[in-house]
Coordinates of C-alpha atoms in Angstrom, one line a residue:
X1 CA -90.4 -18.2 -59.1
X2 CA -91.1 -14.6 -58.6
X3 CA -92.4 -12.1 -56.1
X4 CA -93.5 -8.5 -56.4
X5 CA -94.3 -5.8 -53.9
X6 CA -96.7 -2.9 -54.3
X7 CA -94.7 0.4 -54.3
X8 CA -96.0 3.8 -54.7
X9 CA -94.4 5.7 -57.6
X10 CA -91.9 8.4 -56.7
X11 CA -91.4 11.3 -56.7
X12 CA -94.9 12.4 -55.5
X13 CA -95.7 16.1 -55.6
X14 CA -92.7 18.4 -54.9
X15 CA -89.9 15.9 -54.1
X16 CA -86.7 17.1 -55.5
X17 CA -84.3 14.9 -53.6
X18 CA -84.3 11.7 -55.5
X19 CA -82.9 9.5 -52.8
X20 CA -85.3 10.7 -50.1
X21 CA -88.2 10.3 -52.6
X22 CA -87.3 6.7 -53.3
X23 CA -86.6 6.0 -49.7
X24 CA -90.1 7.4 -48.8
X25 CA -91.9 5.0 -51.1
X26 CA -89.7 2.2 -49.7
X27 CA -90.5 3.1 -46.1
X28 CA -94.3 3.1 -47.0
X29 CA -94.0 -0.5 -48.3
X30 CA -91.8 -1.6 -45.4
X31 CA -94.3 -0.2 -42.8
X32 CA -97.3 -1.6 -44.7
X33 CA -98.9 1.9 -45.3
X34 CA -101.9 2.0 -47.6
X35 CA -104.7 4.1 -48.9
X36 CA -106.4 3.5 -45.6
X37 CA -103.6 4.7 -43.4
X38 CA -105.0 7.8 -41.5
X39 CA -103.7 11.0 -43.0
X40 CA -103.4 14.2 -41.0
X41 CA -104.5 17.3 -43.0
X42 CA -102.4 20.1 -41.6
X43 CA -104.5 22.7 -43.6
X44 CA -107.7 21.6 -42.0
X45 CA -106.2 20.6 -38.7
X46 CA -107.8 17.2 -38.6
X47 CA -107.6 13.8 -40.1
X48 CA -108.8 13.5 -43.7
X49 CA -112.5 13.6 -43.9
X50 CA -112.6 13.3 -47.7
X51 CA -114.1 16.8 -47.8
X52 CA -113.5 17.1 -51.6
X53 CA -111.1 20.1 -51.4
X54 CA -108.3 17.9 -52.7
X55 CA -107.9 14.4 -53.9
X56 CA -108.4 13.1 -50.4
X57 CA -106.6 10.5 -48.3
X58 CA -104.3 8.3 -50.3
X59 CA -101.1 6.4 -50.1
X60 CA -99.6 9.3 -52.1
X61 CA -100.3 11.7 -49.3
X62 CA -98.8 9.4 -46.8
X63 CA -95.8 8.9 -49.0
X64 CA -95.4 12.7 -49.1
X65 CA -95.8 12.9 -45.3
X66 CA -92.9 10.4 -45.0
X67 CA -90.8 12.6 -47.4
X68 CA -91.6 15.7 -45.2
X69 CA -90.3 13.8 -42.1
X70 CA -87.2 12.1 -43.6
X71 CA -86.0 15.4 -45.1
X72 CA -86.6 17.3 -41.9
X73 CA -85.2 14.7 -39.4
X74 CA -82.1 14.2 -41.5
X75 CA -81.4 17.9 -41.5
X76 CA -81.5 18.1 -45.3
X77 CA -84.5 20.4 -45.2
X78 CA -82.4 23.1 -43.6
X79 CA -79.6 23.5 -46.1
X80 CA -79.5 25.4 -49.4
X81 CA -78.7 22.6 -51.8
X82 CA -79.1 18.8 -52.0
X83 CA -76.2 16.6 -51.0
X84 CA -75.7 14.7 -54.3
X85 CA -75.7 17.8 -56.3
X86 CA -72.0 18.2 -57.3
X87 CA -72.6 21.4 -59.3
X88 CA -72.6 23.7 -56.2
X89 CA -69.4 25.2 -55.1
X90 CA -69.9 23.8 -51.5
X91 CA -72.6 22.0 -49.6
X92 CA -74.4 23.7 -46.8
X93 CA -74.9 20.7 -44.6
X94 CA -72.2 19.7 -42.1
X95 CA -69.7 17.0 -43.1
X96 CA -70.9 16.7 -46.7
X97 CA -68.2 17.4 -49.2
X98 CA -68.6 17.5 -52.9
X99 CA -68.9 13.9 -54.2
X100 CA -70.5 12.7 -51.0
X101 CA -72.8 9.6 -51.6
X102 CA -74.9 8.9 -48.4
X103 CA -72.1 7.6 -46.1
X104 CA -73.0 4.8 -43.7
X105 CA -73.4 6.8 -40.5
X106 CA -75.7 9.3 -42.2
X107 CA -77.8 6.4 -43.7
X108 CA -77.9 4.6 -40.4
X109 CA -79.3 7.7 -38.8
X110 CA -82.1 8.0 -41.3
X111 CA -82.9 4.3 -40.9
X112 CA -82.8 4.6 -37.2
X113 CA -85.3 7.4 -37.3
X114 CA -87.6 5.4 -39.7
X115 CA -87.3 2.4 -37.4
X116 CA -85.9 0.1 -40.1
X117 CA -82.9 -2.3 -40.2
X118 CA -80.8 -2.5 -43.3
X119 CA -77.8 -4.0 -45.0
X120 CA -75.7 -2.3 -47.6
X121 CA -73.7 -3.8 -50.5
X122 CA -71.3 -2.4 -53.0
X123 CA -70.9 -3.3 -56.7
X124 CA -73.1 -6.3 -57.3
X125 CA -74.4 -8.0 -60.5
X126 CA -78.2 -8.4 -61.0
X127 CA -77.7 -12.1 -60.4
X128 CA -76.0 -11.4 -57.1
X129 CA -78.6 -8.8 -56.1
X130 CA -81.5 -11.2 -56.7
X131 CA -79.9 -13.7 -54.2
X132 CA -79.3 -10.9 -51.7
X133 CA -82.8 -9.4 -51.8
X134 CA -84.9 -12.5 -52.1
X135 CA -85.5 -13.2 -48.5
X136 CA -86.3 -9.6 -47.7
X137 CA -88.7 -9.3 -50.6
X138 CA -90.4 -12.5 -49.5
X139 CA -90.9 -10.8 -46.1
X140 CA -92.3 -7.6 -47.6
X141 CA -89.3 -5.4 -47.5
X142 CA -88.0 -3.6 -50.6
X143 CA -84.5 -2.5 -51.5
X144 CA -82.9 0.4 -53.3
X145 CA -80.0 0.6 -55.9
X146 CA -78.1 3.3 -57.7
X147 CA -75.1 3.9 -60.0
X148 CA -74.1 7.3 -58.7
X149 CA -70.3 7.6 -58.3
X150 CA -70.0 9.5 -61.6
X151 CA -73.1 11.1 -63.1
X152 CA -73.6 11.3 -66.9
X153 CA -74.7 14.9 -66.6
X154 CA -75.0 17.3 -63.6
X155 CA -78.7 16.6 -63.0
X156 CA -78.5 12.8 -63.1
X157 CA -78.3 12.7 -59.3
X158 CA -82.0 13.5 -59.2
X159 CA -83.1 10.3 -60.7
X160 CA -80.3 7.8 -60.2
X161 CA -82.0 5.8 -57.4
X162 CA -84.3 2.9 -58.1
X163 CA -86.5 0.8 -55.8
X164 CA -86.1 -3.0 -56.2
X165 CA -89.7 -4.1 -55.8
X166 CA -89.4 -7.8 -56.6
X167 CA -87.6 -10.6 -58.3
X168 CA -88.2 -12.7 -61.4
X169 CA -87.0 -16.2 -62.4
X170 CA -83.8 -14.7 -63.7
X171 CA -83.5 -11.2 -62.4
X172 CA -85.0 -8.3 -60.4
X173 CA -87.8 -5.8 -60.9
X174 CA -87.1 -2.2 -60.4
X175 CA -89.2 1.0 -60.2
X176 CA -87.3 4.0 -61.6
X177 CA -87.7 7.6 -60.8
X178 CA -91.1 8.7 -62.2
X179 CA -92.7 5.3 -61.6
X180 CA -91.6 3.3 -64.6
X181 CA -91.3 -0.5 -63.8
X182 CA -88.9 -2.8 -65.7
X183 CA -87.3 -6.1 -65.2
X184 CA -83.5 -6.3 -65.2
X185 CA -81.6 -9.6 -66.0
X186 CA -78.1 -8.3 -66.5
X187 CA -75.9 -5.4 -65.4
X188 CA -74.4 -4.2 -62.2
X189 CA -75.3 -1.6 -59.5
X190 CA -72.7 0.2 -57.4
X191 CA -74.7 0.8 -54.3
X192 CA -77.5 -1.5 -52.9
X193 CA -79.5 -0.8 -49.7
X194 CA -81.7 -3.7 -48.5
X195 CA -84.3 -3.1 -45.9
X196 CA -84.2 -6.2 -43.7
X197 CA -87.0 -5.5 -41.2
X198 CA -88.2 -3.2 -38.4
X199 CA -86.1 -2.4 -35.4
X200 CA -85.9 0.1 -32.5
X201 CA -82.2 1.0 -33.1
X202 CA -81.0 -0.4 -36.4
X203 CA -77.6 -0.1 -37.9
X204 CA -75.6 2.1 -35.7
X205 CA -75.4 0.3 -32.3
X206 CA -76.9 3.2 -30.5
X207 CA -80.4 3.8 -28.9
X208 CA -83.4 4.9 -30.9
X209 CA -83.2 8.6 -31.8
X210 CA -85.6 10.8 -29.9
X211 CA -87.0 14.2 -30.6
X212 CA -84.2 16.0 -28.9
X213 CA -81.6 14.2 -31.2
X214 CA -83.6 15.4 -34.3
X215 CA -83.7 19.0 -33.0
X216 CA -79.9 18.9 -32.2
X217 CA -79.3 17.7 -35.8
X218 CA -81.3 20.5 -37.2
X219 CA -79.6 23.0 -35.1
X220 CA -76.1 21.7 -36.3
X221 CA -77.2 22.3 -40.0
X222 CA -78.7 25.8 -39.3
X223 CA -75.5 26.9 -37.4
X224 CA -73.0 25.5 -39.9
X225 CA -70.4 28.0 -41.0
X226 CA -71.2 27.2 -44.6
X227 CA -74.3 29.3 -44.3
X228 CA -72.4 32.4 -43.4
X229 CA -69.9 31.7 -46.2
X230 CA -72.8 31.3 -48.7
X231 CA -74.2 34.7 -47.5
X232 CA -70.9 36.4 -48.0
X233 CA -70.5 34.8 -51.4
X234 CA -73.9 36.0 -52.5
X235 CA -73.2 39.6 -51.3
X236 CA -69.9 39.6 -53.2
X237 CA -71.7 38.3 -56.4
X238 CA -74.4 41.0 -56.1
X239 CA -71.7 43.7 -55.7
X240 CA -70.0 42.6 -58.9
X241 CA -72.9 42.2 -61.2
X242 CA -72.2 42.8 -65.0
X243 CA -74.4 42.4 -68.0
X244 CA -72.2 39.3 -68.9
X245 CA -72.6 37.5 -65.6
X246 CA -76.1 38.6 -64.6
X247 CA -77.9 35.6 -66.3
X248 CA -75.8 33.0 -64.6
X249 CA -76.1 34.8 -61.3
X250 CA -79.9 34.9 -61.6
X251 CA -79.9 31.1 -62.2
X252 CA -77.7 30.6 -59.2
X253 CA -79.9 32.7 -56.9
X254 CA -83.1 31.0 -58.2
X255 CA -81.6 27.6 -57.5
X256 CA -80.6 28.6 -53.9
X257 CA -84.1 30.1 -53.2
X258 CA -85.9 27.3 -54.9
X259 CA -84.2 24.7 -52.7
X260 CA -84.8 26.6 -49.5
X261 CA -88.4 27.4 -50.2
X262 CA -89.3 23.8 -51.2
X263 CA -87.3 22.2 -48.5
X264 CA -88.5 24.5 -45.7
X265 CA -92.1 23.7 -46.8
X266 CA -91.4 20.0 -46.2
X267 CA -90.0 20.8 -42.8
X268 CA -93.0 22.9 -41.8
X269 CA -95.3 20.1 -42.9
X270 CA -93.3 17.6 -40.9
X271 CA -93.7 19.6 -37.7
X272 CA -97.4 20.6 -38.2
X273 CA -98.8 17.2 -38.9
X274 CA -100.0 14.5 -36.6
X275 CA -99.4 10.8 -36.7
X276 CA -96.4 11.0 -38.9
X277 CA -93.0 9.7 -38.1
X278 CA -91.9 12.9 -36.3
X279 CA -95.0 13.1 -34.2
X280 CA -94.6 9.4 -33.2
X281 CA -91.0 10.0 -32.3
X282 CA -92.0 12.9 -30.1
X283 CA -94.6 10.8 -28.4
X284 CA -92.0 8.2 -27.7
X285 CA -89.6 10.7 -26.1
X286 CA -89.2 10.7 -22.3
X287 CA -92.0 12.8 -20.9
X288 CA -93.2 13.6 -24.5
X289 CA -92.0 16.6 -26.5
X290 CA -94.0 19.9 -26.5

């Protein structure tokens, strides 16, 4: 017996955070988004009319819209690094130390925002995972898995997350970063996140997050002392440039600027689009959000 779900490949477009990219595709499947889901074109200020200026309305565009929203609502779009990147000296997002791996409260907040319930498991074999995910897959909800406690190289964090899109007679079917699909019949995964359904306030025992909650979270990131510390560090570095350290300093500055430029673009798209997760959350807030 087997069952397979349709999953949009990830990442799509400029999606550097591998976890959020995978989660965005999983959310699309869980919420039954398709090529026919209305897509708000922020450049034209209207729903997609298939004008021909781009490739038009598609599930990929919707997946990217979900990524915009998850990165912005989680606050990750407002730091200067990504939380699984252990190569940085310090993270610029509150309460995220080096070696952090999506703790339960943080994950519960993201799932709450997305309106999904979930269950999380640690260190399970493929056989055990198949038994765990079968009912959810049958109901149309995918899962995610990773081995991410120790990375093989400093960039492995980008692609360590997989989507479990189905099960076979003797294993599971996963989609890897980049869209490759393969069956697994043996092995073990350290971290497994199973989407179990839709819910108004999943996972954390609190009410559904509203627009004000999102804005407070963003403010907390933007005002975190680590931002001032990073600025002081950069100014010190620039005051002590030598021919020997200039190349590494340039790579460091390009990385910081690259993250902030890409991440802030995602945030801007999240707040300028219509009929995405953020817009729907605003509509559900008391009195509406302006």
